[in-house]
Amino acid sequence: MKYASTKGLLVAACATLISACSTDDAADRTPLASGKVEVSLRAELPESRAQIAVDETNGRFSGSWEATDAMTVYANGETAQFTFDADTKVFKGQLTDATQDWTYQAVYPAVETAPLAIPFGAARTQKGNNFNGAYDPLVSASVTHAASEPGKTPAGDAVTFGLKRLTAILALTFTTDDATVKSEKVKSVTLTADGKTIAAQSFDITLADQTGALNADGQSSTVTLSYEAGSEPTAASFKAYFNVPAAAYGKLSIVVATEGHTAAFDLTSGVELAAGELAYKTRPVTGWTALAAAPKMEWVDHTPKADGTYEKEEIKEGMSVKVNLQAAAGIEGFVIKINSPILATVLGSDFPTEGNVVTMDVVNNTDAYDFLTSIDVALPNPLKGHSDAFSLDLSQLVPMILSLSELGDIAGDHSFTLSMADAQGRSIEKTLVFYVSTPEAKPTIVYNNDADLWKNTASLTVTDIPDGAKVQYRIKNGTWVDAAASGTAGKYAIAPNWGSAQTNDGGNSYFTVAAGTGVFAGHTYECRIQSGETTVATCEFTTASGDTIQSVADGGLSCYTTKNESAPFWGSGNNQFATELCTFDGSLSAAYMQANKPALVVNIAPGNLFTGLFKFNGLLKQTGTVSFGQKYTYTARPTAIRFKYKAKIGTVTATDQGSYIPKDEQDEASITVCIVDWADRHQTTAGKGAPTGVWNPVTKAGLSESEKVIAYGVYYPSQTVDEMVEHTIPLHYYDKDGAAPEGNYTIVISCATSRYGDYLNGCATNALYIKDFEWVY
């Protein structure tokens, strides 16, 4: 151990680091990669590199490895990284599983390729008061063992080799009693060696003779050690470690920067340090100076976002672009980096340019300074050291981009990054992003406001649709359906998909609309242009409401009386001998149909409700005639009819004119809806004697050729339903292509307590409640 106390530092020799290589346990022999085994390296001595503890009283130091430590082992041409395992306290890595002559050598910190370059720059970091071994180059001598397993000597013992430190370490402890400063966090400690190089791009190791030297690039006489964010010690007591090349040093000076103060002093006037030596000292710090305000930079008339960045701005003629700046401690550096393809083309021959980024070092490059002032960017003279606030006016430079369109594409973003550093090592950087709008047309989709709610068609006009894109529509939040190109450029058709014809029980063909296709009344539709997974344009429209059906919730309707020969819409078979075939139930606001036995010769009169007229033909005839059909205007095509009902349905008690359902078998009620186009109402007479005019929309029996049925729907309830339930009857279209009917009689809705009541076949105690008829679109 040697001391240099007259120079202000104590110097102690560093112990050689010894590592052992062991493969004794079975776990180490587990193949981890093809042909490999795990090998463990152990530090045999407590002295190591990672965490250094200095004993100034006895002139000693000690240390321990950390879980983040890794070294590179060279063995017979293999290069393997070994990482410290904190649990087992060994370095673990893999080598080829072979018994052979083995030659070993190691380097710390781990390096991947030759040359063996350990980062050794002028800007370094430290976590709290802990030594950072990333800048501590170590190398071992080569050791060879013949005919041995990996990690073992021929005798089966662990391979051992030493690690030699190639630099010296300055281990400095600083304290202060200054009440103003002692609680402040320390941001950095800067070491300057007068006339000596102590940092470079890397410290390059030569394996052959276990030596090392500074790289020729990036050499510096200054090292600034910054503390990792969140780990900064307070000024009351803090440590700083500097790996430096072995050399005889003259004056070593220190600058300490806290959150609000700085102090500068000489550490020593001279000391000689050899490789592997540790120089240590505790130094009280006094003479603190309050720091000038940190550098400021503000884009005038622009408010930064929460993250400190700015929204980008469109470039326009005559725009104002001003940035207020100040470095109260004096400007040390000012750089403008312009990321702009067009400006890189124009300025690339005059200033350093990489890709599209032009760099203007305004402090150190007079050409940059002169260029800016030549385009009316006023700058302080001299700029370096300037401490007063000033305004950087880029109002000429930024809009100049618009004048360069003949030289190339100017569309897109153009960013200006301003970086300013002060004399106390603090810096600020802001990026101003400007853009030139691309004059490319954007795809659009527009509804043409032409929905035909009976034909269920509409059209869309699109522009600039990408190749391969689809035009689609849907009921809002439904399933997307493709619209078809109409043959007119830019126009797409929305139309219903009727599918193939189906056959009903009467052998007649009918059609129904595929769900989601076409446009129907009372819906909001979404439309889009879809290119792959991307929606490039959208629109939305809402169709007009559909048609309403007169409610049965009014107890004063003629259908609830015996006067149905001139019923305006709803009628019933009520007459002076059967007054309660259809009445109003106020508690349910519903039509109440009940069958009865009105005369000795008529065993059943079904309760009924229908759109049309009714005439009782007198006591002698004991018949009644229903004239089906009412006038109705359709503005939209329905797909179904919906209503609420409840029912009491028993077994058949009468078969006076027919046994379509035999006695004592379950009766059925009937609810039928038809869209028709009739010149006259269709008459059906029933009662005593065989019925006439009975018709069926499913089979079309009883209808003449002129009595056209456009669509129909039927429902035959056969079960008692004790509570009001909602039911929907889909419409089957015989004629899907015809226009909306405009004849005298266009709608038939018929409800009866017995399906075959015209034939006096049914249950005389059936009851049916019904209300709230509405079209479904």
PDB file of N, CA and C in Angstrom, residues 171-220:
ATOM      1  N   ALA A 171     -12.522   7.218  -5.090  1.00  0.00           N
ATOM      2  CA  ALA A 171     -13.698   7.024  -4.253  1.00  0.00           C
ATOM      3  C   ALA A 171     -13.816   8.239  -3.352  1.00  0.00           C
ATOM      4  N   LEU A 172     -14.743   9.117  -3.661  1.00  0.00           N
ATOM      5  CA  LEU A 172     -14.818  10.424  -3.000  1.00  0.00           C
ATOM      6  C   LEU A 172     -16.096  10.530  -2.193  1.00  0.00           C
ATOM      7  N   THR A 173     -15.955  10.980  -0.958  1.00  0.00           N
ATOM      8  CA  THR A 173     -17.095  11.242  -0.084  1.00  0.00           C
ATOM      9  C   THR A 173     -17.140  12.734   0.202  1.00  0.00           C
ATOM     10  N   PHE A 174     -18.303  13.337   0.007  1.00  0.00           N
ATOM     11  CA  PHE A 174     -18.467  14.762   0.240  1.00  0.00           C
ATOM     12  C   PHE A 174     -19.543  14.986   1.285  1.00  0.00           C
ATOM     13  N   THR A 175     -19.350  15.983   2.106  1.00  0.00           N
ATOM     14  CA  THR A 175     -20.339  16.349   3.128  1.00  0.00           C
ATOM     15  C   THR A 175     -20.501  17.858   3.129  1.00  0.00           C
ATOM     16  N   THR A 176     -21.607  18.293   3.700  1.00  0.00           N
ATOM     17  CA  THR A 176     -21.793  19.731   3.915  1.00  0.00           C
ATOM     18  C   THR A 176     -22.667  19.932   5.121  1.00  0.00           C
ATOM     19  N   ASP A 177     -22.380  21.036   5.844  1.00  0.00           N
ATOM     20  CA  ASP A 177     -23.199  21.430   6.992  1.00  0.00           C
ATOM     21  C   ASP A 177     -24.059  22.633   6.668  1.00  0.00           C
ATOM     22  N   ASP A 178     -23.990  23.103   5.435  1.00  0.00           N
ATOM     23  CA  ASP A 178     -24.749  24.285   5.047  1.00  0.00           C
ATOM     24  C   ASP A 178     -26.242  23.969   5.134  1.00  0.00           C
ATOM     25  N   ALA A 179     -26.941  24.647   6.049  1.00  0.00           N
ATOM     26  CA  ALA A 179     -28.353  24.353   6.291  1.00  0.00           C
ATOM     27  C   ALA A 179     -29.214  24.597   5.064  1.00  0.00           C
ATOM     28  N   THR A 180     -28.779  25.530   4.215  1.00  0.00           N
ATOM     29  CA  THR A 180     -29.569  25.850   3.018  1.00  0.00           C
ATOM     30  C   THR A 180     -29.470  24.752   1.971  1.00  0.00           C
ATOM     31  N   VAL A 181     -28.331  24.051   1.965  1.00  0.00           N
ATOM     32  CA  VAL A 181     -28.040  23.125   0.868  1.00  0.00           C
ATOM     33  C   VAL A 181     -28.178  21.664   1.272  1.00  0.00           C
ATOM     34  N   LYS A 182     -27.943  21.322   2.543  1.00  0.00           N
ATOM     35  CA  LYS A 182     -27.748  19.937   2.940  1.00  0.00           C
ATOM     36  C   LYS A 182     -28.925  19.010   2.623  1.00  0.00           C
ATOM     37  N   SER A 183     -30.150  19.550   2.554  1.00  0.00           N
ATOM     38  CA  SER A 183     -31.299  18.691   2.252  1.00  0.00           C
ATOM     39  C   SER A 183     -31.608  18.606   0.762  1.00  0.00           C
ATOM     40  N   GLU A 184     -30.872  19.352  -0.070  1.00  0.00           N
ATOM     41  CA  GLU A 184     -31.121  19.315  -1.510  1.00  0.00           C
ATOM     42  C   GLU A 184     -30.536  18.039  -2.126  1.00  0.00           C
ATOM     43  N   LYS A 185     -31.181  17.548  -3.160  1.00  0.00           N
ATOM     44  CA  LYS A 185     -30.679  16.373  -3.871  1.00  0.00           C
ATOM     45  C   LYS A 185     -29.500  16.770  -4.753  1.00  0.00           C
ATOM     46  N   VAL A 186     -28.496  15.891  -4.776  1.00  0.00           N
ATOM     47  CA  VAL A 186     -27.330  16.129  -5.630  1.00  0.00           C
ATOM     48  C   VAL A 186     -27.654  15.602  -7.028  1.00  0.00           C
ATOM     49  N   LYS A 187     -27.452  16.452  -8.032  1.00  0.00           N
ATOM     50  CA  LYS A 187     -27.770  16.067  -9.409  1.00  0.00           C
ATOM     51  C   LYS A 187     -26.542  15.523 -10.132  1.00  0.00           C
ATOM     52  N   SER A 188     -25.351  16.114  -9.894  1.00  0.00           N
ATOM     53  CA  SER A 188     -24.162  15.644 -10.607  1.00  0.00           C
ATOM     54  C   SER A 188     -22.900  16.079  -9.888  1.00  0.00           C
ATOM     55  N   VAL A 189     -21.833  15.317 -10.156  1.00  0.00           N
ATOM     56  CA  VAL A 189     -20.483  15.676  -9.710  1.00  0.00           C
ATOM     57  C   VAL A 189     -19.581  15.600 -10.932  1.00  0.00           C
ATOM     58  N   THR A 190     -18.871  16.680 -11.228  1.00  0.00           N
ATOM     59  CA  THR A 190     -18.004  16.731 -12.400  1.00  0.00           C
ATOM     60  C   THR A 190     -16.550  16.768 -11.951  1.00  0.00           C
ATOM     61  N   LEU A 191     -15.769  15.829 -12.497  1.00  0.00           N
ATOM     62  CA  LEU A 191     -14.332  15.748 -12.220  1.00  0.00           C
ATOM     63  C   LEU A 191     -13.574  16.231 -13.451  1.00  0.00           C
ATOM     64  N   THR A 192     -12.627  17.173 -13.251  1.00  0.00           N
ATOM     65  CA  THR A 192     -11.783  17.660 -14.345  1.00  0.00           C
ATOM     66  C   THR A 192     -10.323  17.430 -13.986  1.00  0.00           C
ATOM     67  N   ALA A 193      -9.574  16.796 -14.903  1.00  0.00           N
ATOM     68  CA  ALA A 193      -8.144  16.550 -14.712  1.00  0.00           C
ATOM     69  C   ALA A 193      -7.375  17.543 -15.577  1.00  0.00           C
ATOM     70  N   ASP A 194      -6.661  18.427 -14.930  1.00  0.00           N
ATOM     71  CA  ASP A 194      -5.943  19.477 -15.653  1.00  0.00           C
ATOM     72  C   ASP A 194      -4.876  18.856 -16.557  1.00  0.00           C
ATOM     73  N   GLY A 195      -5.062  19.025 -17.877  1.00  0.00           N
ATOM     74  CA  GLY A 195      -4.060  18.560 -18.838  1.00  0.00           C
ATOM     75  C   GLY A 195      -4.030  17.072 -19.065  1.00  0.00           C
ATOM     76  N   LYS A 196      -5.018  16.343 -18.584  1.00  0.00           N
ATOM     77  CA  LYS A 196      -5.018  14.894 -18.734  1.00  0.00           C
ATOM     78  C   LYS A 196      -6.344  14.416 -19.357  1.00  0.00           C
ATOM     79  N   THR A 197      -6.245  13.338 -20.101  1.00  0.00           N
ATOM     80  CA  THR A 197      -7.443  12.707 -20.665  1.00  0.00           C
ATOM     81  C   THR A 197      -7.906  11.608 -19.727  1.00  0.00           C
ATOM     82  N   ILE A 198      -9.153  11.701 -19.258  1.00  0.00           N
ATOM     83  CA  ILE A 198      -9.664  10.710 -18.308  1.00  0.00           C
ATOM     84  C   ILE A 198     -10.904   9.978 -18.829  1.00  0.00           C
ATOM     85  N   ALA A 199     -11.376  10.337 -20.004  1.00  0.00           N
ATOM     86  CA  ALA A 199     -12.561   9.677 -20.564  1.00  0.00           C
ATOM     87  C   ALA A 199     -12.418   9.604 -22.072  1.00  0.00           C
ATOM     88  N   ALA A 200     -13.086   8.651 -22.660  1.00  0.00           N
ATOM     89  CA  ALA A 200     -13.100   8.494 -24.113  1.00  0.00           C
ATOM     90  C   ALA A 200     -14.344   7.682 -24.475  1.00  0.00           C
ATOM     91  N   GLN A 201     -14.527   7.454 -25.755  1.00  0.00           N
ATOM     92  CA  GLN A 201     -15.667   6.659 -26.206  1.00  0.00           C
ATOM     93  C   GLN A 201     -15.679   5.294 -25.538  1.00  0.00           C
ATOM     94  N   SER A 202     -14.482   4.708 -25.338  1.00  0.00           N
ATOM     95  CA  SER A 202     -14.394   3.399 -24.687  1.00  0.00           C
ATOM     96  C   SER A 202     -12.991   3.191 -24.149  1.00  0.00           C
ATOM     97  N   PHE A 203     -12.890   2.218 -23.241  1.00  0.00           N
ATOM     98  CA  PHE A 203     -11.601   1.744 -22.765  1.00  0.00           C
ATOM     99  C   PHE A 203     -11.408   0.378 -23.408  1.00  0.00           C
ATOM    100  N   ASP A 204     -10.407   0.271 -24.283  1.00  0.00           N
ATOM    101  CA  ASP A 204     -10.243  -0.917 -25.117  1.00  0.00           C
ATOM    102  C   ASP A 204      -9.229  -1.874 -24.498  1.00  0.00           C
ATOM    103  N   ILE A 205      -9.656  -3.124 -24.324  1.00  0.00           N
ATOM    104  CA  ILE A 205      -8.841  -4.143 -23.658  1.00  0.00           C
ATOM    105  C   ILE A 205      -8.155  -5.017 -24.700  1.00  0.00           C
ATOM    106  N   THR A 206      -6.890  -5.314 -24.450  1.00  0.00           N
ATOM    107  CA  THR A 206      -6.141  -6.270 -25.268  1.00  0.00           C
ATOM    108  C   THR A 206      -5.986  -7.550 -24.460  1.00  0.00           C
ATOM    109  N   LEU A 207      -6.585  -8.633 -24.924  1.00  0.00           N
ATOM    110  CA  LEU A 207      -6.551  -9.890 -24.178  1.00  0.00           C
ATOM    111  C   LEU A 207      -5.145 -10.470 -24.079  1.00  0.00           C
ATOM    112  N   ALA A 208      -4.385 -10.321 -25.149  1.00  0.00           N
ATOM    113  CA  ALA A 208      -3.093 -11.018 -25.227  1.00  0.00           C
ATOM    114  C   ALA A 208      -2.184 -10.674 -24.060  1.00  0.00           C
ATOM    115  N   ASP A 209      -2.080  -9.366 -23.731  1.00  0.00           N
ATOM    116  CA  ASP A 209      -1.176  -9.002 -22.632  1.00  0.00           C
ATOM    117  C   ASP A 209      -1.919  -8.402 -21.444  1.00  0.00           C
ATOM    118  N   GLN A 210      -3.251  -8.544 -21.452  1.00  0.00           N
ATOM    119  CA  GLN A 210      -4.091  -8.075 -20.347  1.00  0.00           C
ATOM    120  C   GLN A 210      -3.850  -6.593 -20.020  1.00  0.00           C
ATOM    121  N   THR A 211      -3.839  -5.768 -21.068  1.00  0.00           N
ATOM    122  CA  THR A 211      -3.681  -4.332 -20.883  1.00  0.00           C
ATOM    123  C   THR A 211      -4.885  -3.631 -21.494  1.00  0.00           C
ATOM    124  N   GLY A 212      -4.920  -2.313 -21.340  1.00  0.00           N
ATOM    125  CA  GLY A 212      -6.004  -1.550 -21.933  1.00  0.00           C
ATOM    126  C   GLY A 212      -5.609  -0.105 -22.093  1.00  0.00           C
ATOM    127  N   ALA A 213      -6.331   0.609 -22.956  1.00  0.00           N
ATOM    128  CA  ALA A 213      -6.032   2.018 -23.201  1.00  0.00           C
ATOM    129  C   ALA A 213      -7.284   2.710 -23.685  1.00  0.00           C
ATOM    130  N   LEU A 214      -7.299   4.036 -23.554  1.00  0.00           N
ATOM    131  CA  LEU A 214      -8.435   4.821 -24.024  1.00  0.00           C
ATOM    132  C   LEU A 214      -8.525   4.797 -25.534  1.00  0.00           C
ATOM    133  N   ASN A 215      -9.769   4.729 -26.030  1.00  0.00           N
ATOM    134  CA  ASN A 215     -10.013   4.839 -27.461  1.00  0.00           C
ATOM    135  C   ASN A 215      -9.674   6.255 -27.923  1.00  0.00           C
ATOM    136  N   ALA A 216      -9.302   6.389 -29.185  1.00  0.00           N
ATOM    137  CA  ALA A 216      -8.916   7.696 -29.712  1.00  0.00           C
ATOM    138  C   ALA A 216     -10.107   8.631 -29.884  1.00  0.00           C
ATOM    139  N   ASP A 217     -11.329   8.089 -29.972  1.00  0.00           N
ATOM    140  CA  ASP A 217     -12.510   8.913 -30.191  1.00  0.00           C
ATOM    141  C   ASP A 217     -13.132   9.361 -28.878  1.00  0.00           C
ATOM    142  N   GLY A 218     -13.653  10.584 -28.886  1.00  0.00           N
ATOM    143  CA  GLY A 218     -14.410  11.093 -27.756  1.00  0.00           C
ATOM    144  C   GLY A 218     -13.599  11.355 -26.517  1.00  0.00           C
ATOM    145  N   GLN A 219     -12.316  11.635 -26.658  1.00  0.00           N
ATOM    146  CA  GLN A 219     -11.489  11.848 -25.472  1.00  0.00           C
ATOM    147  C   GLN A 219     -11.858  13.152 -24.775  1.00  0.00           C
ATOM    148  N   SER A 220     -11.779  13.122 -23.432  1.00  0.00           N
ATOM    149  CA  SER A 220     -12.182  14.278 -22.643  1.00  0.00           C
ATOM    150  C   SER A 220     -11.376  14.320 -21.359  1.00  0.00           C
TER     151      SER A 220
END
